[in-house]
Short mmCIF file of C-alpha atoms in Angstrom, two decimals:
data_model
loop_
_atom_site.label_atom_id
_atom_site.label_comp_id
_atom_site.label_asym_id
_atom_site.label_seq_id
_atom_site.Cartn_x
_atom_site.Cartn_y
_atom_site.Cartn_z
CA MET W 1 -132.37 -35.78 235.07
CA GLN W 2 -131.28 -36.01 238.61
CA ASN W 3 -128.77 -33.16 239.79
CA LEU W 4 -126.07 -35.62 240.84
CA GLN W 5 -126.35 -37.46 237.53
CA ALA W 6 -126.07 -34.09 235.65
CA GLU W 7 -123.18 -33.11 237.75
CA GLN W 8 -121.23 -36.35 237.09
CA ILE W 9 -121.87 -36.06 233.30
CA TYR W 10 -120.57 -32.55 233.50
CA ARG W 11 -117.55 -33.33 235.18
CA LYS W 12 -116.82 -36.08 232.88
CA TYR W 13 -117.42 -34.56 229.57
CA PHE W 14 -116.45 -30.78 229.93
CA SER W 15 -113.13 -30.94 228.67
CA VAL W 16 -114.31 -32.72 225.64
CA ILE W 17 -117.18 -30.45 224.93
CA TYR W 18 -115.04 -27.28 225.79
CA SER W 19 -112.38 -28.51 223.23
CA ILE W 20 -115.16 -29.11 220.38
CA CYS W 21 -116.53 -25.59 221.31
CA PHE W 22 -113.13 -23.89 221.10
CA LEU W 23 -112.22 -25.35 217.92
CA TYR W 24 -115.45 -23.63 216.49
CA MET W 25 -115.65 -20.40 218.43
CA LYS W 26 -111.80 -19.68 218.65
CA ASN W 27 -112.08 -17.77 222.01
CA GLU W 28 -112.30 -18.93 225.52
CA ALA W 29 -115.43 -16.68 226.24
CA ASP W 30 -117.64 -17.77 223.62
CA ALA W 31 -116.42 -21.48 224.04
CA CYS W 32 -117.64 -21.51 227.55
CA ASP W 33 -121.01 -19.70 226.74
CA MET W 34 -121.56 -22.66 224.12
CA VAL W 35 -120.49 -25.32 226.73
CA GLN W 36 -123.03 -23.84 229.12
CA GLU W 37 -125.76 -23.71 226.41
CA THR W 38 -125.16 -27.35 225.78
CA PHE W 39 -125.17 -28.56 229.15
CA LEU W 40 -128.42 -26.34 229.72
CA LYS W 41 -130.11 -28.52 227.08
CA LEU W 42 -129.10 -31.55 228.93
CA LEU W 43 -130.64 -30.15 232.17
CA GLN W 44 -133.84 -29.00 230.21
CA GLY W 45 -134.46 -32.63 229.35
CA TYR W 46 -133.58 -32.44 225.57
CA PHE W 47 -131.95 -35.86 226.08
CA SER W 48 -132.81 -38.91 228.18
CA TYR W 49 -129.67 -40.74 229.61
CA GLU W 50 -129.27 -44.04 228.09
CA SER W 51 -125.72 -45.13 228.04
CA GLU W 52 -122.30 -43.22 228.35
CA ASP W 53 -121.51 -43.65 224.69
CA LYS W 54 -124.85 -42.08 223.53
CA THR W 55 -124.57 -39.37 226.22
CA LYS W 56 -121.14 -38.35 224.96
CA ALA W 57 -122.19 -38.26 221.26
CA TRP W 58 -125.27 -36.37 222.05
CA LEU W 59 -123.19 -33.85 223.86
CA ILE W 60 -120.79 -33.60 220.98
CA VAL W 61 -123.52 -33.10 218.28
CA THR W 62 -125.35 -30.62 220.43
CA ALA W 63 -122.28 -28.59 221.26
CA SER W 64 -121.54 -28.55 217.64
CA ASN W 65 -125.09 -27.53 216.54
CA CYS W 66 -125.01 -24.79 219.29
CA CYS W 67 -121.58 -23.18 217.89
CA LYS W 68 -122.72 -23.35 214.30
CA LYS W 69 -126.06 -21.58 215.24
CA GLN W 70 -124.09 -19.06 217.13
CA LEU W 71 -121.82 -18.64 214.27
CA ARG W 72 -124.59 -18.06 211.53
CA LYS W 73 -125.76 -15.06 213.61
CA SER W 74 -125.26 -11.95 211.45
CA TRP W 75 -123.78 -9.60 214.31
CA ARG W 76 -121.40 -12.53 214.98
CA LYS W 77 -119.88 -12.28 211.44
CA LYS W 78 -119.20 -8.47 211.76
CA GLN W 79 -117.75 -8.86 215.46
CA ILE W 80 -113.78 -8.85 215.70
CA SER W 81 -112.80 -10.64 218.90
CA TYR W 82 -109.94 -9.31 220.91
CA ASP W 83 -109.52 -12.70 222.63
CA ALA W 84 -108.97 -14.37 219.11
CA LYS W 85 -106.12 -11.80 218.41
CA ILE W 86 -104.52 -12.60 221.69
CA HIS W 87 -104.86 -16.22 221.20
CA ASP W 88 -103.20 -15.85 217.61
CA MET W 89 -100.43 -13.79 219.28
CA GLY W 90 -99.56 -16.81 221.72
CA LYS W 91 -99.35 -19.16 218.77
CA GLU W 92 -95.45 -18.66 218.58
CA ASP W 93 -95.05 -22.03 220.96
CA PRO W 94 -93.67 -24.62 218.72
CA ASP W 95 -95.35 -27.24 220.80
CA ASN W 96 -98.38 -26.24 219.77
CA LEU W 97 -97.88 -26.25 216.10
CA LEU W 98 -100.18 -29.07 215.33
CA LEU W 99 -102.99 -27.86 217.38
CA GLN W 100 -102.54 -24.39 215.56
CA ILE W 101 -102.81 -26.23 212.10
CA ILE W 102 -105.85 -28.21 213.35
CA GLU W 103 -107.68 -25.17 214.46
CA ASN W 104 -106.87 -23.14 211.20
CA LEU W 105 -108.47 -26.26 208.87
CA ASP W 106 -111.77 -25.48 207.12
CA GLU W 107 -114.78 -26.39 209.46
CA LYS W 108 -115.51 -29.56 207.57
CA TYR W 109 -112.23 -30.94 208.43
CA ARG W 110 -111.53 -29.50 211.81
CA LEU W 111 -114.09 -31.43 213.85
CA PRO W 112 -113.78 -34.90 212.03
CA VAL W 113 -109.98 -34.75 212.82
CA TYR W 114 -110.52 -33.74 216.51
CA LEU W 115 -113.28 -36.63 216.87
CA CYS W 116 -111.07 -38.88 215.35
CA TYR W 117 -107.63 -38.41 216.58
CA PHE W 118 -108.13 -36.79 219.85
CA GLU W 119 -111.36 -38.54 220.85
CA GLY W 120 -110.89 -41.93 219.33
CA TYR W 121 -114.09 -42.17 217.34
CA LYS W 122 -114.18 -44.24 214.09
CA SER W 123 -115.24 -42.98 210.90
CA LYS W 124 -118.74 -44.75 211.01
CA GLU W 125 -119.25 -42.98 214.67
CA ILE W 126 -118.42 -39.59 213.43
CA ALA W 127 -120.68 -39.96 210.36
CA ALA W 128 -123.71 -40.86 212.77
CA MET W 129 -122.92 -37.96 214.90
CA LEU W 130 -122.64 -35.41 212.13
CA HIS W 131 -125.28 -36.99 209.83
CA ILE W 132 -122.69 -37.41 206.92
CA ASN W 133 -121.98 -40.54 204.99
CA ALA W 134 -118.90 -42.46 206.35
CA SER W 135 -117.13 -42.42 203.08
CA THR W 136 -117.13 -38.65 203.22
CA ILE W 137 -115.78 -38.72 206.72
CA ARG W 138 -112.96 -40.80 205.51
CA SER W 139 -112.42 -38.44 202.52
CA ARG W 140 -112.14 -35.51 204.69
CA LEU W 141 -109.82 -37.20 207.13
CA ALA W 142 -107.62 -38.15 204.14
CA LYS W 143 -107.71 -34.52 202.88
CA ALA W 144 -106.94 -33.13 206.38
CA ARG W 145 -103.87 -35.37 206.77
CA GLN W 146 -102.59 -34.35 203.55
CA ILE W 147 -103.21 -30.61 204.61
CA LEU W 148 -101.30 -31.32 207.87
CA ARG W 149 -98.57 -33.24 205.98
CA LEU W 150 -97.89 -30.07 203.79
CA GLU W 151 -98.23 -27.73 206.78
CA LEU W 152 -95.86 -29.69 208.94
CA ALA W 153 -93.23 -30.61 206.07
CA PRO W 154 -91.31 -27.50 206.20
CA GLU W 155 -91.07 -27.74 209.89
CA GLN W 156 -89.89 -31.29 209.86
CA ILE W 157 -87.43 -30.57 206.97
CA ALA W 158 -85.87 -27.83 209.10
CA LYS W 159 -85.51 -29.85 212.27
CA GLU W 160 -83.71 -32.41 210.18
CA THR W 161 -81.33 -30.19 208.50
CA ILE W 162 -80.42 -28.64 212.02
CA ARG W 163 -79.97 -32.15 213.48
CA LYS W 164 -77.49 -33.05 210.65
CA VAL W 165 -75.43 -29.71 211.14
#
């Protein structure tokens, strides 16, 4: 892959890959490391450029796999991240409520929700990327919507009550 082509791909997909890595790693430094790892694999020639859709899908799957591999390491499980604590402390911003709830979802719901609602992928495309049955993806999305509805309901009820007063 030529440097100019790699740079264009990096500039185009950095924010998407960073968002996915942040959902897994839950702190900025580790997310940046995983983004770097993902694009390093691209530069090392693990992928041959075919089309934009395939490139984006490959990058998403590779980023997801890099994060999962990093999270499986035993030393990682014992580490308590100061950045994660700071990130949690900054979550009082009500504008980020939905994003906070999505970040707290189980891993099996978090990535499909992000890919569907933030990146615009259909359930079949997500299923192909994650190597999971499409009906499983649809079930997970439905369950995630149910969880989000339950989490957001108290906030909505409180807002409606305040508006009526």
